Coordinates of C-alpha atoms in Angstrom, one line a residue:
Chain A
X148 CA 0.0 0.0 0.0
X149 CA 1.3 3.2 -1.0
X150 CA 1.5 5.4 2.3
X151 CA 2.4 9.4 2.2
X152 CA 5.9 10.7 3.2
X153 CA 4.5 12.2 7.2
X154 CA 3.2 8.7 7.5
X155 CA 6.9 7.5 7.2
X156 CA 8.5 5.6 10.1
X157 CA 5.7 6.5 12.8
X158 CA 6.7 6.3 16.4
X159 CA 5.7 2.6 17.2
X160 CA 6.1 1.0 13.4
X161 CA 7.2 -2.3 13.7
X162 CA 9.7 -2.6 10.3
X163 CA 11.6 -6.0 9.6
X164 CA 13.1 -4.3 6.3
X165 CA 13.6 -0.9 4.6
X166 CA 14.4 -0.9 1.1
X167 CA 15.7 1.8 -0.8
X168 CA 15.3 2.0 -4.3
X169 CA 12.4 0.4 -7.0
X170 CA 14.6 -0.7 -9.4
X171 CA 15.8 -4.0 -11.1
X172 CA 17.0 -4.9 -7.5
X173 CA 15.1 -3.3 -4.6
X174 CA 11.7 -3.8 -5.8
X175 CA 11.8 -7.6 -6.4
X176 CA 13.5 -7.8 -2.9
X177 CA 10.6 -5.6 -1.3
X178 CA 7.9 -7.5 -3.1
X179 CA 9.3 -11.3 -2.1
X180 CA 9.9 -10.5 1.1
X181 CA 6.3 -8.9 1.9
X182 CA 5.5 -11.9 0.4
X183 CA 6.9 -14.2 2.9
X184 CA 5.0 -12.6 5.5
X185 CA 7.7 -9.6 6.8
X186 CA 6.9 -5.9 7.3
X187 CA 8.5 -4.1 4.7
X188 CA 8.7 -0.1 4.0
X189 CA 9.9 0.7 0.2
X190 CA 11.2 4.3 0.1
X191 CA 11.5 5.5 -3.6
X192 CA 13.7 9.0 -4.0
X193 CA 11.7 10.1 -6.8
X194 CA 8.0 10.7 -7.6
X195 CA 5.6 7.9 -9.2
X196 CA 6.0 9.6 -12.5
X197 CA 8.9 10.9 -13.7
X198 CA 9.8 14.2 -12.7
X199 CA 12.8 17.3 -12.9
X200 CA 12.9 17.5 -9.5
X201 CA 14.1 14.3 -9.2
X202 CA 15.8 13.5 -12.1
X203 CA 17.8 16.8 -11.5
X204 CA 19.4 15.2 -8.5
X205 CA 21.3 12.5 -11.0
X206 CA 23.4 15.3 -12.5
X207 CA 27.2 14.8 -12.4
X208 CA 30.5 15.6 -14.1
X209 CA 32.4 13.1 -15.9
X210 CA 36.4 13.1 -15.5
X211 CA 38.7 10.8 -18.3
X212 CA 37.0 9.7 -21.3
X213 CA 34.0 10.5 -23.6
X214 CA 30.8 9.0 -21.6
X215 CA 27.5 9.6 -21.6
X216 CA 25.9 12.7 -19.2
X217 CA 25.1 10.9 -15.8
X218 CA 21.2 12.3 -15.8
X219 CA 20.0 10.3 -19.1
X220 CA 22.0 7.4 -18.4
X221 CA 19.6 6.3 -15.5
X222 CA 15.8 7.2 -14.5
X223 CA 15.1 8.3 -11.0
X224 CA 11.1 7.5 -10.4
X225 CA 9.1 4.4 -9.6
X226 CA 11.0 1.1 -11.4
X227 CA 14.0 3.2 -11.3
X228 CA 15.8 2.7 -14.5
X229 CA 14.0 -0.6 -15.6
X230 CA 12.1 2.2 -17.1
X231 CA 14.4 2.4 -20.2
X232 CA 15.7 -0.8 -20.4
X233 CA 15.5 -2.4 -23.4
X234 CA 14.9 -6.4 -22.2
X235 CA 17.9 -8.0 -23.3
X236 CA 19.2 -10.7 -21.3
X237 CA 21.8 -13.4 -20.8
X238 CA 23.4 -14.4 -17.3
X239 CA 26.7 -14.4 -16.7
X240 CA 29.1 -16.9 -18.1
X241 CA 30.6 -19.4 -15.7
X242 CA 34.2 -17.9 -16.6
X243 CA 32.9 -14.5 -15.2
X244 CA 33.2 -15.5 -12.1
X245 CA 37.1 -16.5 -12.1
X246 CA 40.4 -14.6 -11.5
X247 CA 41.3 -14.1 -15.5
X248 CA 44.6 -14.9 -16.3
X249 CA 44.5 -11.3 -18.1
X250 CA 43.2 -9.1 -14.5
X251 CA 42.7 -11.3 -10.8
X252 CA 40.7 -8.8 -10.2
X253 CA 37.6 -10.4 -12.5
X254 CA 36.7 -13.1 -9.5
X255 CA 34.1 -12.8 -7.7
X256 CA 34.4 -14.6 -4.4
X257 CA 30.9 -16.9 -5.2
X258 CA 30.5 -19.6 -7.7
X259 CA 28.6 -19.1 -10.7
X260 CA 26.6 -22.3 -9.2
X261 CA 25.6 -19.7 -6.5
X262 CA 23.0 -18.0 -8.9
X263 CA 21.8 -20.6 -11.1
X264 CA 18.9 -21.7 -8.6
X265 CA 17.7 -18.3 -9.3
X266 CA 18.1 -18.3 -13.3
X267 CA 14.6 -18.8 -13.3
X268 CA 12.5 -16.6 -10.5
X269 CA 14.8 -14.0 -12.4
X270 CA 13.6 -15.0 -15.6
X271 CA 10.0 -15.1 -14.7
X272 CA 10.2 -12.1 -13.3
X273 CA 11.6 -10.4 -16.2
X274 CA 9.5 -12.3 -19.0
X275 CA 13.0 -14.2 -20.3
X276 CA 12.7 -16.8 -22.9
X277 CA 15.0 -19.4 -22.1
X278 CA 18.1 -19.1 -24.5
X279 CA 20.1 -22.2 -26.0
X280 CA 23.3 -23.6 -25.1
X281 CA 26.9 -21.9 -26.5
X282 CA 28.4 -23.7 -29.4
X283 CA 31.4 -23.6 -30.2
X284 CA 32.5 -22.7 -33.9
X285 CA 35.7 -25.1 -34.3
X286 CA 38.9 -23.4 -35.0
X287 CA 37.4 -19.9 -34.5
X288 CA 38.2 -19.4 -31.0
X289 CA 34.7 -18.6 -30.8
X290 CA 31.4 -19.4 -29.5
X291 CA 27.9 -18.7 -30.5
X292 CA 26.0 -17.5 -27.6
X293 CA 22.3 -16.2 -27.6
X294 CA 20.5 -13.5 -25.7
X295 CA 16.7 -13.4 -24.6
X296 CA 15.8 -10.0 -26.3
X297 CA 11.8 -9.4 -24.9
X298 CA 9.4 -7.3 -23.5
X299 CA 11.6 -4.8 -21.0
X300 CA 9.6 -5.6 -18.0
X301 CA 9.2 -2.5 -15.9
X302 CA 9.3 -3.4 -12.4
X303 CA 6.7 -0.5 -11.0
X304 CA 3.9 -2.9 -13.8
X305 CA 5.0 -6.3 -12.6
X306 CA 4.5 -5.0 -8.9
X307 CA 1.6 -2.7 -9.5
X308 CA -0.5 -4.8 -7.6
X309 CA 1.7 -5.5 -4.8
X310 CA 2.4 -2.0 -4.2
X311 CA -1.1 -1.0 -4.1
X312 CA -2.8 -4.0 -2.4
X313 CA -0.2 -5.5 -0.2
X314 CA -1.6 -5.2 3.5
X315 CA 2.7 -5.6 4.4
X316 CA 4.5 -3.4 1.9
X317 CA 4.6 0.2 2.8
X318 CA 5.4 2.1 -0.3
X319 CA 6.7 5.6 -0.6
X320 CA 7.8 8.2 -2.8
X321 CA 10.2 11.3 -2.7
X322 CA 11.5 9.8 0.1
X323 CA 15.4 10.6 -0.4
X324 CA 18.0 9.0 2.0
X325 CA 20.0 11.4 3.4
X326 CA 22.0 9.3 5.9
X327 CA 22.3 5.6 8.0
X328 CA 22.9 6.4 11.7
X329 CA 25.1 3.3 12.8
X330 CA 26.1 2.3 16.4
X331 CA 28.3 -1.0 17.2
X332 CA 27.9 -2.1 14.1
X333 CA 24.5 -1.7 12.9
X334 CA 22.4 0.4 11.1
X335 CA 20.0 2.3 14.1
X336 CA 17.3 4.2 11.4
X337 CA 17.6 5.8 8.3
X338 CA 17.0 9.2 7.5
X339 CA 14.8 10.5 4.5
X340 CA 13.5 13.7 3.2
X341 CA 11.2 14.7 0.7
X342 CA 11.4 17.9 -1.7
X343 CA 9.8 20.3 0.7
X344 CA 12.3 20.3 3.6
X345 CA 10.3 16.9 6.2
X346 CA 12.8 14.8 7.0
X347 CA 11.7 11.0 8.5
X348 CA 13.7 8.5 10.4
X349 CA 12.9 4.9 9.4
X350 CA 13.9 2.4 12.3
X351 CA 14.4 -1.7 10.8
X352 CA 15.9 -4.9 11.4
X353 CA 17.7 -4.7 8.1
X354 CA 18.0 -2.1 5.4
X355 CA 18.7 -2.8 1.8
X356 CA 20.4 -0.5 -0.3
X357 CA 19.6 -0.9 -4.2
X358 CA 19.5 2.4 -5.7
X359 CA 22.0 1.8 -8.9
X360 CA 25.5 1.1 -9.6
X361 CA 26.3 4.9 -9.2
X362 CA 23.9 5.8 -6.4
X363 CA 24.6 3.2 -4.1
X364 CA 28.4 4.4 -4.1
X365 CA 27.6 7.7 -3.8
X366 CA 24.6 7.7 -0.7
X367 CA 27.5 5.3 1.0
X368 CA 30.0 7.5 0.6
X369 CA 27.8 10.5 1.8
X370 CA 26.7 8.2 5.0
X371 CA 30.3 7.3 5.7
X372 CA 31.7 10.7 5.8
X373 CA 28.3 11.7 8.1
X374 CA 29.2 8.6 10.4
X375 CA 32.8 10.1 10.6
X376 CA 34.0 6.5 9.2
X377 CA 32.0 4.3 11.1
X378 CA 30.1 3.1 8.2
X379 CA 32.8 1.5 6.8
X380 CA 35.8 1.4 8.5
X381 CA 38.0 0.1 5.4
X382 CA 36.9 2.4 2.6
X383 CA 39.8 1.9 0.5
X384 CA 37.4 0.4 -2.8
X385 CA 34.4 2.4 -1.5
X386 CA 33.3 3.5 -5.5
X387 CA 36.1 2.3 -7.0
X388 CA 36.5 -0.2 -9.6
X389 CA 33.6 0.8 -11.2
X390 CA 32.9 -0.6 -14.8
X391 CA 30.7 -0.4 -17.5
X392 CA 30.2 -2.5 -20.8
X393 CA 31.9 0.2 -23.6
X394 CA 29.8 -0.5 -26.7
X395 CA 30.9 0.7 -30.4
X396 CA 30.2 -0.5 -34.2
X397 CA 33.6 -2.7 -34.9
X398 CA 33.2 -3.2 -38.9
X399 CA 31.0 -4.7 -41.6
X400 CA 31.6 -8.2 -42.8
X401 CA 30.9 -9.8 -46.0
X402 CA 29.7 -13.4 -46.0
X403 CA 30.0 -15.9 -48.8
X404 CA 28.6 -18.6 -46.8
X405 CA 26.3 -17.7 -43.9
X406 CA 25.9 -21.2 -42.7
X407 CA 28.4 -22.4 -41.2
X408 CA 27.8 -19.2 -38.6
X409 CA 24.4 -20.4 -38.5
X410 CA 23.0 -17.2 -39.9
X411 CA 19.7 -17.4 -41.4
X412 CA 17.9 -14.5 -43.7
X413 CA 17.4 -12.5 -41.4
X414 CA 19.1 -12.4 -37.5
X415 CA 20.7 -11.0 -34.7
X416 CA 23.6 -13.3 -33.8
X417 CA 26.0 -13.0 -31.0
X418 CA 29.5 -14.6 -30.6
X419 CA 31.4 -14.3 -28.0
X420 CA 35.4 -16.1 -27.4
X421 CA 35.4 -18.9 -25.6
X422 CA 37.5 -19.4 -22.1
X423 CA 40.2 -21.1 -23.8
X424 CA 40.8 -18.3 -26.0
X425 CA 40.4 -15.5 -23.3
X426 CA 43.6 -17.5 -21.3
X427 CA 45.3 -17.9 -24.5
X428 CA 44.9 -14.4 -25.5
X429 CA 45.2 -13.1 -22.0
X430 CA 42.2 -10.7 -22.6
X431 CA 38.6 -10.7 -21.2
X432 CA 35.1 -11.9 -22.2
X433 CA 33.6 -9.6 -25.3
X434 CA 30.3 -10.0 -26.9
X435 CA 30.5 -9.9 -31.1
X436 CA 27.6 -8.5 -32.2
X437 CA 26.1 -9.5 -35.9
X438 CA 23.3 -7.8 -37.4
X439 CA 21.2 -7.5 -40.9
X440 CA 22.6 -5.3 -43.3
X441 CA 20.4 -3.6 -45.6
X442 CA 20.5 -4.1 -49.7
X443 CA 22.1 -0.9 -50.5
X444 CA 24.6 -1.3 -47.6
X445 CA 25.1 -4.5 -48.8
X446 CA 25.7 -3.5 -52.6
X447 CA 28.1 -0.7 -51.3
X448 CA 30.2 -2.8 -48.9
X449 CA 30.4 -5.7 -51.8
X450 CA 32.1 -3.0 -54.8
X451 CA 34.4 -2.2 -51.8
X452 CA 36.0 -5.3 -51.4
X453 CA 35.6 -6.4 -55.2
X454 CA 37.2 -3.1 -56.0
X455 CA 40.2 -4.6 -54.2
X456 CA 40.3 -7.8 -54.9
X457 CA 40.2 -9.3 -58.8
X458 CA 40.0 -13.1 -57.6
X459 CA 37.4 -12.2 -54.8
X460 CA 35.5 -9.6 -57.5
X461 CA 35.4 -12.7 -59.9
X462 CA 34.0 -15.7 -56.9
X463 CA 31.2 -13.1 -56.1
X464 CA 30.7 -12.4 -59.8
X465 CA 30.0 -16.1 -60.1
X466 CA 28.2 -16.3 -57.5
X467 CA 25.7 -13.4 -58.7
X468 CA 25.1 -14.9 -61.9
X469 CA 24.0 -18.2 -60.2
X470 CA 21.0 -16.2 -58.2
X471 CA 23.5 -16.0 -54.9
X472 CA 24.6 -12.6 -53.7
X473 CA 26.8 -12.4 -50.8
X474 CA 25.4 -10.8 -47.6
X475 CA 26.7 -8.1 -45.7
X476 CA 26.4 -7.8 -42.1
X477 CA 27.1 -5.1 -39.8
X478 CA 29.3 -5.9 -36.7
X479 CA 29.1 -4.3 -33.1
X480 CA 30.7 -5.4 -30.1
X481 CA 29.6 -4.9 -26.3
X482 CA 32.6 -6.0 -23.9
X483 CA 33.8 -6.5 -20.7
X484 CA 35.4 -3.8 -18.9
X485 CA 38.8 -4.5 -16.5
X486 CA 38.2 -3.6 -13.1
X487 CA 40.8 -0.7 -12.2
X488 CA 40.7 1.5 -8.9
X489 CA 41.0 4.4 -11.1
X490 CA 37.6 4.0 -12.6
X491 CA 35.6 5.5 -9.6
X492 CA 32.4 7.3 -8.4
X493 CA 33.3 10.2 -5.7
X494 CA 31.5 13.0 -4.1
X495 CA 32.1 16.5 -5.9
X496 CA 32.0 19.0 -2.9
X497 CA 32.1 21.8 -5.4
X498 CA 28.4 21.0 -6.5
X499 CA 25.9 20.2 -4.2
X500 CA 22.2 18.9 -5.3
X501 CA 18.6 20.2 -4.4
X502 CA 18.8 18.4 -1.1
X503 CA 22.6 19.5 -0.5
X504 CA 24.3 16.3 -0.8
X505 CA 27.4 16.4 -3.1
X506 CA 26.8 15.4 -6.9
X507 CA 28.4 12.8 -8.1
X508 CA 31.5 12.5 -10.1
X509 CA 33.0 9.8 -12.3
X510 CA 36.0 9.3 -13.5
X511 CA 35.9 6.7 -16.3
X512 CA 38.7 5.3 -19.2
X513 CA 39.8 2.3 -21.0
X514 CA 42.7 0.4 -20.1
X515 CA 45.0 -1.2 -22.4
X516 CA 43.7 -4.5 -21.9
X517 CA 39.7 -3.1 -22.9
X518 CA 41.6 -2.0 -26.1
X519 CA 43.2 -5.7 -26.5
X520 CA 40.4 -7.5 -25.8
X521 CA 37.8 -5.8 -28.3
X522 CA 41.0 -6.0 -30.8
X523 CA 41.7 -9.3 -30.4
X524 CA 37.8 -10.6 -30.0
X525 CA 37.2 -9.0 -33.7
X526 CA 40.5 -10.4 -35.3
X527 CA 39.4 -13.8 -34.0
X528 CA 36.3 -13.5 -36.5
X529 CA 38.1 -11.5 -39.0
X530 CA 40.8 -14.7 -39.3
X531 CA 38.0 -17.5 -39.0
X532 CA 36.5 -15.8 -41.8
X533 CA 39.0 -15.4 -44.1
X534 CA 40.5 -18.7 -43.0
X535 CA 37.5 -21.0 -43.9
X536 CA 36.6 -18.6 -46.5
X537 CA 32.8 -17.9 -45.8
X538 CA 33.5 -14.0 -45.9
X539 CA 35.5 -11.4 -44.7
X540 CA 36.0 -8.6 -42.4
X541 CA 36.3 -5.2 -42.7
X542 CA 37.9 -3.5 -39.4
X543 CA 36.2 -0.2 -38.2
X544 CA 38.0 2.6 -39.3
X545 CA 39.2 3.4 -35.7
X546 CA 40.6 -0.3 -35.0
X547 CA 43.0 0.0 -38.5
X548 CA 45.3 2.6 -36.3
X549 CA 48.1 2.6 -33.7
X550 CA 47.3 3.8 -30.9
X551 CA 44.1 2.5 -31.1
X552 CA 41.3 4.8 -29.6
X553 CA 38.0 4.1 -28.8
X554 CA 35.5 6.6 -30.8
X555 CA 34.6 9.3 -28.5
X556 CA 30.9 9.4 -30.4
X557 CA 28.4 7.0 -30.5
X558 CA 26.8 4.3 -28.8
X559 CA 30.0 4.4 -26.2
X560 CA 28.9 2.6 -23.7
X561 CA 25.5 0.1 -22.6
X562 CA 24.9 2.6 -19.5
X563 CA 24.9 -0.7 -17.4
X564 CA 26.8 0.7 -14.2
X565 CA 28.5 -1.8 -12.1
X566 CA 31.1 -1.6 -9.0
X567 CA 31.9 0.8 -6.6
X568 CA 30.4 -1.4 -3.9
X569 CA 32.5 -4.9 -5.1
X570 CA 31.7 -7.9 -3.0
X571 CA 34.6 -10.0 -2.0
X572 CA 36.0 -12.2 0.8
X573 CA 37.3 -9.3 3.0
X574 CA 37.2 -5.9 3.9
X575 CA 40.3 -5.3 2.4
X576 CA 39.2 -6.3 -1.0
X577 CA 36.0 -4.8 -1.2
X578 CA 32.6 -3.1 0.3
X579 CA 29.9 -6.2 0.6
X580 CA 30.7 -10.1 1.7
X581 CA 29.3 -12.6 0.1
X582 CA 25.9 -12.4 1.1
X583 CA 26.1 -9.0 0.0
X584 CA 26.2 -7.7 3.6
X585 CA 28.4 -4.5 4.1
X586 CA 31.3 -6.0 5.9
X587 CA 31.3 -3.6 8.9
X588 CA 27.1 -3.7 9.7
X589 CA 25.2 -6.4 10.6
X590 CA 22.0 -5.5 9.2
X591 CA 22.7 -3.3 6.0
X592 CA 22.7 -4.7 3.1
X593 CA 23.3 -3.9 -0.5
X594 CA 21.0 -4.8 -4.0
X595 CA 22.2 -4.5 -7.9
X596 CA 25.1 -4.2 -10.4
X597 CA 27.1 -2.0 -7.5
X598 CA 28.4 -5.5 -6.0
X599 CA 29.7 -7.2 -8.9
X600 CA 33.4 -7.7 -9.1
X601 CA 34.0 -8.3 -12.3
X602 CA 31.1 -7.8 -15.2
X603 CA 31.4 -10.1 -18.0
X604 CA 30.2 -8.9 -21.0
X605 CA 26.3 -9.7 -21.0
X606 CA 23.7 -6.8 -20.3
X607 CA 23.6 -6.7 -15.8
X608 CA 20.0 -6.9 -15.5
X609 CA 19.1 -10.9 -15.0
X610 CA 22.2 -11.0 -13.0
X611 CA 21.1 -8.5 -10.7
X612 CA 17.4 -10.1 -10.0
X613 CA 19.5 -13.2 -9.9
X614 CA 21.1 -11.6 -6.9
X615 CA 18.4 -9.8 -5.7
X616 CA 16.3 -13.1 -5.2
X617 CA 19.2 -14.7 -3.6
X618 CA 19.4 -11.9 -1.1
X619 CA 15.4 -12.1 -0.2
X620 CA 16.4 -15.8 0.2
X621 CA 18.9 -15.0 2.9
X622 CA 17.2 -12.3 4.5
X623 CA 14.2 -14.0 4.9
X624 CA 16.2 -16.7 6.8
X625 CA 17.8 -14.4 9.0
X626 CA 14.0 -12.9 9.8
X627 CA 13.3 -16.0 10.3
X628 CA 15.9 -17.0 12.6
X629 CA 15.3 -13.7 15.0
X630 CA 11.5 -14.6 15.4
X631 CA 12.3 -18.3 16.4
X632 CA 14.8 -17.0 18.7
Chain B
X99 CA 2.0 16.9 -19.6
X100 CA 3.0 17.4 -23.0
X101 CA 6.7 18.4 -21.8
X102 CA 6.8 15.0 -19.8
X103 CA 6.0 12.9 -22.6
X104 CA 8.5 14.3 -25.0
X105 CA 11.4 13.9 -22.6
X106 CA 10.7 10.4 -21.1
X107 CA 9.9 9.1 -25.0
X108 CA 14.0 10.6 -25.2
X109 CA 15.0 9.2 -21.8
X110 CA 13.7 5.9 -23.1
X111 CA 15.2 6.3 -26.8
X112 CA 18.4 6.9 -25.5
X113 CA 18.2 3.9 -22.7
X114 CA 17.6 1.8 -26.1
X115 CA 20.7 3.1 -28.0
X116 CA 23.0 1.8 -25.5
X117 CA 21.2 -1.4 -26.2
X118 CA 22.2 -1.1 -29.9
X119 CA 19.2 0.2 -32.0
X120 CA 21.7 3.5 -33.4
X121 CA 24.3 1.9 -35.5
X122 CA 26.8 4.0 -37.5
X123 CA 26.7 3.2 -41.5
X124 CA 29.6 2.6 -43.6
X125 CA 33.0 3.9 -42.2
X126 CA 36.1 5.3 -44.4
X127 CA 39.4 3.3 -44.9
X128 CA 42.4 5.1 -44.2
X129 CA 45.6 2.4 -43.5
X130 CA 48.5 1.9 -45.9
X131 CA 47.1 -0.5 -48.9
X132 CA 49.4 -3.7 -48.5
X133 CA 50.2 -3.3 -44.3
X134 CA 50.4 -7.0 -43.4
X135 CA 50.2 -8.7 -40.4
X136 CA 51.6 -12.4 -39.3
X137 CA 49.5 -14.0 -36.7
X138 CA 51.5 -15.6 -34.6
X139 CA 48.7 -17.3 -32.3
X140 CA 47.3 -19.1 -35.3
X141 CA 48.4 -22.7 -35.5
X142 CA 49.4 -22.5 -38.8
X143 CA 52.4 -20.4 -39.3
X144 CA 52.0 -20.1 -42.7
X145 CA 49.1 -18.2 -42.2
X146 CA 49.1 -14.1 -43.2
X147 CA 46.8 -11.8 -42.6
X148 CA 46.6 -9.0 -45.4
X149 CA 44.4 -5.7 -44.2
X150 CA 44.0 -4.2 -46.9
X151 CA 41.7 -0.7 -46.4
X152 CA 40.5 -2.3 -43.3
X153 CA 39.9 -5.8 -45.0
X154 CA 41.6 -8.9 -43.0
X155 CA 42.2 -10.5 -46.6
X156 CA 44.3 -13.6 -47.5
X157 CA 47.5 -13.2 -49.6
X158 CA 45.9 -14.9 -52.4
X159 CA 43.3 -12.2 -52.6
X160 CA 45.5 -10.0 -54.1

């Protein structure tokens, strides 16, 4: 039930969990455990509709390389930015979760086993098809690997009705967190105000955090300077190692023979390199993106490469005057990022918000090794093609020079924000254990793409209900636990 | 109301470019015609990889 903001944490409300945040993440944690039976309060920052004032508060500056302005990249109202997603999903691979020989600093200290039982609440909840095995295209180095590309589920539809009928979810909007007051090692109440100057304490037996891969690093790193450190004690990777997937058009193939990449008329395919060649190449995981080319693309692109090659010019003209015509296909790549400390969120205390908390800034770049693995991902493709002679490859301008540099235009990146809060096996190494926990508080918790480690090179979403429902899992065994006690 | 719309239809259209829907069309060649490159991962040593304009072409294409 939706409940306004002076109703918020009344003297006397008995609250097993606040969650903050009605995105991919917070609301299918709300809604499963006010399902289970525990007393839940949703805050939401913004309004139910989208609005300025809200989506003001998401401006920020951008240090290091081209990226995308930090207020369109998310949305900050009901369903948080699951209201511009565009539904494509794939989990993470297996190999996403190990130390790559190319960066340790890929592993994430769970098992990809760890998720799987919740491959398909996740999927339900999302409306995923269930996609097909890899297979591996002999010699290439390559595997083809599918995406479920559906419906973007909107989590503030799929919960409409629990929001507005559930007798044990309080939901409310412009409710911004300001602060977590902590004492020995827990989180006492959390403090919320709305656009008109109220401020609310919210007392609970756990909070969750799950307000987005940039948010949850800066709202920590606000709280932790208010708690003078007793937050989190070890704040070392506090925001740092932040990621995203950098997207950009690689090239333009031609095809002779589209069936041996199991390219029908007309497709989306994905390809991807398989473990063996990530170790071998040293370089991370990188998703090869094939798409439809359109007939005068395709009739461009072919007087290009006949144009250069006589024997090639003669195959194809052999080929045309039996019926066939060789099909053109345009090639994009969305790949995984290495985690660096230098890749970070921070607070800028030279602009301060609506609500005076510092705006957020990001400093952001490729590494070497981001540069390798896109080049060498496309090469592998480039040299199966031309190897088995079924087509060839034409780089992306960009990718022909030395140094190479990632186009400052475009696509750029997927927006899918991940780090800042990494989970790992100790305080040292990152923010969250491996329930997700913030090492240093017993009862604050944090949901979505923030935790990961390491980020693949598959879009974050399924992962992140994957881990959502995992959490709800252990939360509502911990509830469980107190009562019985 | 009319302001509202207009923005969240671009919020959402640029939430659906990252996801690929804006792709750039044909791009311009610029490195030296005949730069070669040996593979050295490949198992077969023999192997050469011509780029050519931007083409990863065999010797034989030429």
């Amino acid at each position: 039930m939706e409940i306004p903001f002076a109703s918020l944490g009344k003297p006397g409300d008995s609250v097993d969990v606040c969650v903050i945040g009605t995105g991919a993440a917070g609301l299918p944690i709300a809604a499963r455990l006010a399902e289970r039976g525990h007393r839940v309060v949703l805050c939401e920052g913004g309004d139910i509709e989208f609005s300025e004032r809200s989506q003001s508060l998401y401006r920020g500056t951008v240090v290091g390389g081209a990226y995308v302005p930090l207020d369109t990249a998310r949305l900050r109202y009901l369903g948080g930015s699951t209201n511009h997603w565009g539904g494509v999903c794939r989990p993470l691979d297996p190999y996403d979760f190990a130390a790559k020989p190319a960066t340790a600093e890929t592993r994430w200290p769970i098992e990809h086993s760890e998720l799987v039982p919740y491959y398909g609440e996740a999927a339900q909840i999302l409306d995923v098809l269930p996609i097909g095995p890899d297979s591996e295209l002999p010699g290439s180095g390559l595997r083809r690997i599918h995406f479920s590309i559906g419906e973007s589920v909107h989590t503030r539809t799929r919960y409409a009705s629990t929001i507005r009928d559930s007798p044990r979810l309080a939901f409310c909007s412009a409710a911004n967190l300001m602060g977590l007051e902590t004492r020995d090692g827990r989180i006492t109440s959390a403090r919320f105000t709305n656009y008109e100057g109220g401020v609310r304490d919210v007392h609970a037996r756990f909070y969750v955090l799950a307000c987005g891969g940039i948010e949850n690093s800066r709202l920590l790193l606000w709280s932790n300077r208010q708690s003078g450190g007793r937050l989190i004690r070890n704040a070392d990777t506090l925001g740092r190692y932040w990621m995203d997937h950098p997207h950009a058009s690689i090239g333009q193939a031609l095809l002779f023979d589209p069936a041996p990449l199991g390219l029908d008329r007309a497709y989306d395919a994905f390809f991807a390199p398989t473990p063996h060649a990530m170790i071998a190449r040293n370089i991370l995981n990188c998703g090869l993106r094939l798409h439809t080319m359109g007939p005068e693309q395709n009739l461009a692109l072919t007087e290009d490469l006949t144009s250069l090659s006589p024997s090639l010019k003669q195959r194809i003209q052999t080929m045309q005057a039996s019926g066939v015509a060789p099909k053109g296909i345009i090639l994009r790549a969305a790949w995984e990022q290495e985690p660096r400390r230098e890749n970070r969120i921070e607070l800028d205390d030279t602009r301060l918000d609506s609500l005076g908390m510092p705006r957020c800034r990001l400093s952001w770049g490729y590494s070497s090794l981001d540069v390798r693995t896109l080049r060498e991902s496309v090469l592998m493709l480039g040299d199966y093609l031309r190897q088995t002679d079924i087509g060839r490859l034409k780089l992306a301008d960009w990718l022909t020079q030395e140094p190479i540099l990632p186009p400052d235009t475009g696509e750029l990146v997927g927006r899918h924000h991940m780090g800042g809060t990494r989970m790992a096996a100790s305080a040292s190494q990152g923010i969250v254990d491996l329930d997700c926990r913030v090492f240093d508080q017993d009862n604050l918790y944090i949901g979505g793409s923030s935790v990961f480690p390491g980020c693949g090179h598959a879009n974050p979403t399924l992962t992140i209900v994957q881990l959502a429902m995992r959490m709800a899992d252990h939360l509502d065994a911990r509830l469980l636990r107190q009562t019985i006690v | 109301m009319r302001h509202t719309l207009t923005r969240r239809a671009l919020l959402r259209l640029i939430g659906l470019a990252g996801l690929g829907t804006l792709l750039t069309g044909t791009l311009a060649m610029r490195l030296p015609e005949g730069h070669s490159t040996r593979d050295t991962s490949k198992r077969d040593s023999n192997d050469e990889r011509l780029v050519v304009s931007g083409w990863l072409l065999n010797t034989q294409d030429r």
